[in-house]
């Protein structure tokens, strides 16, 4: 059965179409659904096998990126959200979706954390290289033996955790920013574009089912999207990430 | 007031002595050690202590509390010690405040009784012993903009809009018997911006009717007949006179005789609609059309750079939505004064170019990023001519299923307004933008400037596209300048309409009926719907406002009521066709340029001049600006504005495969703009920028047989015959170039009266500036040349005449004087060269290419090598014409040696002038410039500041 992907859309969400396109290419059936339709009961989270919280500027980033989207998710759908994770639904939150999942407390789940303003205090859009953490056993990452490349587009993406060592120790860091040689960026700009300590680009919860990341793998699922097309170094299409998530839902 | 609560949110963001804000303060003579920045929230509501704490924790503080993340407190509580003087800034009541509105919404969701909220900033200034004068300078020049904000030393009182109660008053204005002087006085007092003949026509119309117009009728006529809406200069009859005053030419309307004439004569089969709707529409593929539009937003951006540019993008995106298209790309062409202008030279009433630049860039980025449309094309030009009149050109392109934009509203259709509510901000923008600016304009026109609310517009896009696909409306337009008066007015042009203003949603009470009708409150669309119910339901689903405010009648009258009171009852014929045509006089421009003074170059000079040119503010990289724009969203971007091995070399055209299309066809955008040539020869400039836009799009993969053009004119006061003379010449150049290239104009925009009148009355007009956008199609996206040299050992070919023109060149800019010589002359021979280039690309022979534009071959070669991190060795003559000349139809091309024969056969105008090399240097006419030197001169190492 083709897994159905729920892509909840808040006012100001804007990468829902991109995320839907990536999941469609990965073999799933995406549905972008406004929160109003979920709240009214017209659409139920229980009917979906994957939950993908998309990027954008929900509520204009008012009061901090992802805060109000997170409040909606936790306040209106908190029980359904936890029930979904309990029954094994893979969840991914990208950029604003990651910020919202962190605000709900679902990510990283064990240690209080925030995604705060980039070190350079400005919105930034550029391509980055990501490497999966070998110690992380999340199903989302199982086909990422090679680095993937994709753009970031955010102003509040620096992952600050009250105990990063604890997240690292349980293998909760999912993706690191890498430099051009495939090594950890060690905080060097622009390979690490936002100054996240430990070059953290994405994390998972303790179950590994819930992945959050700031970069946009949904914008590198076709080869023509690669700015290095036609040059050495053009590789790292991110479709395997989505395919792994779809496989895990099956 | 007892139920107003103030929350202060920490920790402060610290702006150290090296930060842009502190540096800007220093440029105004205010020495600061450090600025701390905290957010404050003013909340109105009957909250108890527990509720205050719930609100602070849930909505303001960043949990968890650690040293690194936020806390909140109220003034009554203990605060962390922040030594220094406090200045608070906040939005003026009524200015769009998305955060305040969201705080109210979220608090209400949490069950907290909050009525209103507004967000401001607390600045903590050290040292704490600055004089009052220094604090005022700091607040006025650096920390806030009085057009939209207030400031206070110490705590700023919360700024909430007082609900003043309904103001239903409809005034009438007696016109009968007024003489010319009295009409002129009325025209000036109400800032109507009408011509004397137009005032007479209005007086006579109402005298004939035997009644006085209402305020709303007079304002509606002023908006509808404004330069902004009616393009009356472009429709005027123009006598062109010579120096002796003899009429040498007559123009029966610039639009009709030149721009539309070219389009009609070309009669391109791919053009679906030109000049009639909000945007031009051309064919994309068998199933899709694309819609194109470019706008200007100059006056607002001069006063409130962030808001002006922000709403400029918002407006042009709505133009695209106004033809039922999904916005897929935005562009921005920005013209600023020198950012290093000494403060002492800044005219009174003018914001510093640095501040304008930062604000405009932040405003452009904020809007595009938030609505989710990639910004993929643009240019930034710096010139003294733009200090008092900065220019902001914003473009948008959209895609729609073929033939899916309905334009057949029927009598009885409901008038549905989608989007935001009306406030007093943005009253009178069309008339404001149709007049010159003065030192005090900031004060009197403040209400014409607005802040955008992109999140609402993002919702509008979702609603309109869903409504389009469900065929729920019969016509659509956007609410731009003039608000409902122009949107409903235009839709009702033949049908007539009946509107009740009491059905129009408002942000607050106290608005006069004419203000509701005229307010340009942003983020609104109007549709005609046979059955409004499903439209309203869709809007609710996407959290967007929707109101049925009346219906189209089929009776040919524009009737606007406020409950039972008639506010407007105008004959649509008079409103739309009653304006007397302008008759204007233009002075034919002087022609001829002085002989060029000769200049011998040695190798050192070649190197030094090339590096100086690379560092010229209009040439130097703006990559850090582009990085603040999302150019990746929607996943279609193939060629970005910056490309190459490190993505930091300038591309020419930009190329996009629209989401949801087959993938084997791309859209290409090429832009041409020049700040200098127009001062010498406006007609030549028109050819020059058309050619630049065409060659940029050709490098982006476009087929030169199927290009469409957008024109954007920014000129001074057209009632000045010399200014009008250069405008006529530019339009003639546009016409002739469009015909030569076979590329029709499909839409455009003229911005006139770009003149700043200083306190002493001296007019300072903008440099005549024409921005050309070419949009083309590419049927082989996989063959588009790369940005920057690809490999060492390839041949470098040059298409076109190797000698360029030096009049009006950037070489003279860096030499600091006009050394004479002809500007780039119209060159119809360039057309064939564009086709040669396109043929070589389509044959897969072009590995990379670059267009020699500003700074000529020397600059282009250096940029090209830098982008690829490889060298080039060019065997060319060391003359200024060859190295730094500028001209039309010229390309630098990288071709594999094995393809030389095939390339030469396809491009007979090409000459082999060198090769690509592994050594990281540019070898040029005996000079050697290392890529490190190029990097140091060209790359923009600034981190951009500005609001996010």
PDB file of C-alpha atoms in Angstrom, chain A residues 9 11-18 21 34 36-37 39 42 57 59-64 67-68 71-72 76 103 112-114 117 120-127 151 153 160 162 219 224-232, chain B residues 13 39 58-64 68-69 99 102-103 105-106 109 369-372 455 458 540-543 627-635 637-640 644-645 647 657 659 784-790 943-944:
ATOM      1  CA  UNK A   9      -0.085  23.677   6.630  1.00  0.00           C
ATOM      2  CA  UNK A  11      -0.789  30.242   7.797  1.00  0.00           C
ATOM      3  CA  UNK A  12       2.622  31.134   6.355  1.00  0.00           C
ATOM      4  CA  UNK A  13       3.813  27.599   5.652  1.00  0.00           C
ATOM      5  CA  UNK A  14       5.399  27.694   2.199  1.00  0.00           C
ATOM      6  CA  UNK A  15       7.488  24.602   1.479  1.00  0.00           C
ATOM      7  CA  UNK A  16       4.523  22.246   1.561  1.00  0.00           C
ATOM      8  CA  UNK A  17       4.545  21.820  -2.232  1.00  0.00           C
ATOM      9  CA  UNK A  18       8.282  21.090  -2.292  1.00  0.00           C
ATOM     10  CA  UNK A  21       6.975  16.696  -4.519  1.00  0.00           C
ATOM     11  CA  UNK A  34      -4.513  23.218   6.273  1.00  0.00           C
ATOM     12  CA  UNK A  36      -8.176  24.328   9.963  1.00  0.00           C
ATOM     13  CA  UNK A  37      -9.249  21.093   8.230  1.00  0.00           C
ATOM     14  CA  UNK A  39      -8.888  20.998  13.643  1.00  0.00           C
ATOM     15  CA  UNK A  42     -12.556  16.986   8.343  1.00  0.00           C
ATOM     16  CA  UNK A  57       7.223  31.163   8.061  1.00  0.00           C
ATOM     17  CA  UNK A  59       2.457  32.943  11.484  1.00  0.00           C
ATOM     18  CA  UNK A  60       5.233  35.101  10.114  1.00  0.00           C
ATOM     19  CA  UNK A  61       7.696  33.753  12.693  1.00  0.00           C
ATOM     20  CA  UNK A  62       5.862  35.925  15.195  1.00  0.00           C
ATOM     21  CA  UNK A  63       7.201  35.487  18.744  1.00  0.00           C
ATOM     22  CA  UNK A  64      10.002  33.239  17.484  1.00  0.00           C
ATOM     23  CA  UNK A  67       6.614  28.821  18.371  1.00  0.00           C
ATOM     24  CA  UNK A  68       2.993  29.316  17.360  1.00  0.00           C
ATOM     25  CA  UNK A  71       1.662  25.588  20.145  1.00  0.00           C
ATOM     26  CA  UNK A  72      -0.980  24.595  17.572  1.00  0.00           C
ATOM     27  CA  UNK A  76      -4.729  20.943  19.324  1.00  0.00           C
ATOM     28  CA  UNK A 103       8.769  23.825  20.409  1.00  0.00           C
ATOM     29  CA  UNK A 112      15.456  21.075  26.611  1.00  0.00           C
ATOM     30  CA  UNK A 113      16.595  22.694  23.383  1.00  0.00           C
ATOM     31  CA  UNK A 114      15.859  25.630  21.094  1.00  0.00           C
ATOM     32  CA  UNK A 117      19.041  33.022  15.675  1.00  0.00           C
ATOM     33  CA  UNK A 120      25.475  35.865  11.834  1.00  0.00           C
ATOM     34  CA  UNK A 121      22.041  37.165  12.837  1.00  0.00           C
ATOM     35  CA  UNK A 122      20.589  37.057   9.356  1.00  0.00           C
ATOM     36  CA  UNK A 123      18.467  34.866   7.128  1.00  0.00           C
ATOM     37  CA  UNK A 124      20.696  32.876   4.850  1.00  0.00           C
ATOM     38  CA  UNK A 125      20.148  30.710   1.788  1.00  0.00           C
ATOM     39  CA  UNK A 126      23.042  28.577   0.546  1.00  0.00           C
ATOM     40  CA  UNK A 127      23.858  24.975  -0.240  1.00  0.00           C
ATOM     41  CA  UNK A 151      20.103  24.256   0.515  1.00  0.00           C
ATOM     42  CA  UNK A 153      17.025  28.892   3.970  1.00  0.00           C
ATOM     43  CA  UNK A 160      21.171  25.168  21.204  1.00  0.00           C
ATOM     44  CA  UNK A 162      21.027  22.568  27.441  1.00  0.00           C
ATOM     45  CA  UNK A 219      14.955  20.836  -2.680  1.00  0.00           C
ATOM     46  CA  UNK A 224      18.970  19.739 -12.292  1.00  0.00           C
ATOM     47  CA  UNK A 225      18.485  21.371  -8.896  1.00  0.00           C
ATOM     48  CA  UNK A 226      22.178  20.946  -8.073  1.00  0.00           C
ATOM     49  CA  UNK A 227      24.194  24.172  -8.514  1.00  0.00           C
ATOM     50  CA  UNK A 228      27.235  22.012  -9.231  1.00  0.00           C
ATOM     51  CA  UNK A 229      25.481  20.234 -12.108  1.00  0.00           C
ATOM     52  CA  UNK A 230      28.021  19.491 -14.822  1.00  0.00           C
ATOM     53  CA  UNK A 231      30.979  19.908 -12.491  1.00  0.00           C
ATOM     54  CA  UNK A 232      33.003  17.601 -10.269  1.00  0.00           C
TER      55      UNK A 232
ATOM     56  CA  UNK B  13      21.123  41.151  21.684  1.00  0.00           C
ATOM     57  CA  UNK B  39      12.045  43.133  22.764  1.00  0.00           C
ATOM     58  CA  UNK B  58       4.199  30.302  26.735  1.00  0.00           C
ATOM     59  CA  UNK B  59       4.502  33.144  24.262  1.00  0.00           C
ATOM     60  CA  UNK B  60       7.551  35.205  25.073  1.00  0.00           C
ATOM     61  CA  UNK B  61      10.224  33.248  26.918  1.00  0.00           C
ATOM     62  CA  UNK B  62      12.354  30.710  25.166  1.00  0.00           C
ATOM     63  CA  UNK B  63      12.180  27.608  27.348  1.00  0.00           C
ATOM     64  CA  UNK B  64      14.332  26.158  28.697  1.00  0.00           C
ATOM     65  CA  UNK B  68      21.870  31.320  26.300  1.00  0.00           C
ATOM     66  CA  UNK B  69      18.146  31.578  25.881  1.00  0.00           C
ATOM     67  CA  UNK B  99       3.511  39.947  15.757  1.00  0.00           C
ATOM     68  CA  UNK B 102      -0.408  36.862  16.481  1.00  0.00           C
ATOM     69  CA  UNK B 103       0.192  37.449  20.167  1.00  0.00           C
ATOM     70  CA  UNK B 105      -4.537  35.224  18.580  1.00  0.00           C
ATOM     71  CA  UNK B 106      -2.256  32.870  20.475  1.00  0.00           C
ATOM     72  CA  UNK B 109      -6.153  30.251  22.077  1.00  0.00           C
ATOM     73  CA  UNK B 369      11.039  34.588   1.654  1.00  0.00           C
ATOM     74  CA  UNK B 370       7.796  34.593   3.570  1.00  0.00           C
ATOM     75  CA  UNK B 371       5.452  34.088   0.632  1.00  0.00           C
ATOM     76  CA  UNK B 372       7.685  31.298  -0.629  1.00  0.00           C
ATOM     77  CA  UNK B 455       1.802  35.804   5.530  1.00  0.00           C
ATOM     78  CA  UNK B 458       0.778  33.616   1.099  1.00  0.00           C
ATOM     79  CA  UNK B 540     -11.886  30.299   5.846  1.00  0.00           C
ATOM     80  CA  UNK B 541     -10.127  26.994   5.221  1.00  0.00           C
ATOM     81  CA  UNK B 542      -6.882  28.854   4.486  1.00  0.00           C
ATOM     82  CA  UNK B 543      -7.335  31.347   7.369  1.00  0.00           C
ATOM     83  CA  UNK B 627      22.131  34.935   0.384  1.00  0.00           C
ATOM     84  CA  UNK B 628      19.427  36.761   2.347  1.00  0.00           C
ATOM     85  CA  UNK B 629      16.899  35.874  -0.367  1.00  0.00           C
ATOM     86  CA  UNK B 630      15.522  32.372  -0.724  1.00  0.00           C
ATOM     87  CA  UNK B 631      16.396  31.458  -4.319  1.00  0.00           C
ATOM     88  CA  UNK B 632      15.737  27.729  -3.921  1.00  0.00           C
ATOM     89  CA  UNK B 633      12.138  27.416  -2.810  1.00  0.00           C
ATOM     90  CA  UNK B 634       9.758  25.736  -5.277  1.00  0.00           C
ATOM     91  CA  UNK B 635      12.708  23.609  -6.350  1.00  0.00           C
ATOM     92  CA  UNK B 637      16.064  26.953  -9.941  1.00  0.00           C
ATOM     93  CA  UNK B 638      18.604  25.682 -12.490  1.00  0.00           C
ATOM     94  CA  UNK B 639      20.859  28.717 -12.975  1.00  0.00           C
ATOM     95  CA  UNK B 640      21.168  30.938  -9.936  1.00  0.00           C
ATOM     96  CA  UNK B 644      30.460  28.447 -10.327  1.00  0.00           C
ATOM     97  CA  UNK B 645      32.551  26.128  -8.268  1.00  0.00           C
ATOM     98  CA  UNK B 647      28.691  29.621  -6.067  1.00  0.00           C
ATOM     99  CA  UNK B 657      11.990  24.776 -14.440  1.00  0.00           C
ATOM    100  CA  UNK B 659       7.284  23.075 -10.400  1.00  0.00           C
ATOM    101  CA  UNK B 784      22.495  25.675 -20.569  1.00  0.00           C
ATOM    102  CA  UNK B 785      26.081  26.965 -20.247  1.00  0.00           C
ATOM    103  CA  UNK B 786      27.566  26.788 -16.771  1.00  0.00           C
ATOM    104  CA  UNK B 787      28.513  29.880 -14.795  1.00  0.00           C
ATOM    105  CA  UNK B 788      32.284  30.284 -14.791  1.00  0.00           C
ATOM    106  CA  UNK B 789      35.045  28.528 -16.665  1.00  0.00           C
ATOM    107  CA  UNK B 790      34.622  24.745 -16.510  1.00  0.00           C
ATOM    108  CA  UNK B 943      27.736  40.106   6.213  1.00  0.00           C
ATOM    109  CA  UNK B 944      24.481  41.864   5.580  1.00  0.00           C
TER     110      UNK B 944
END
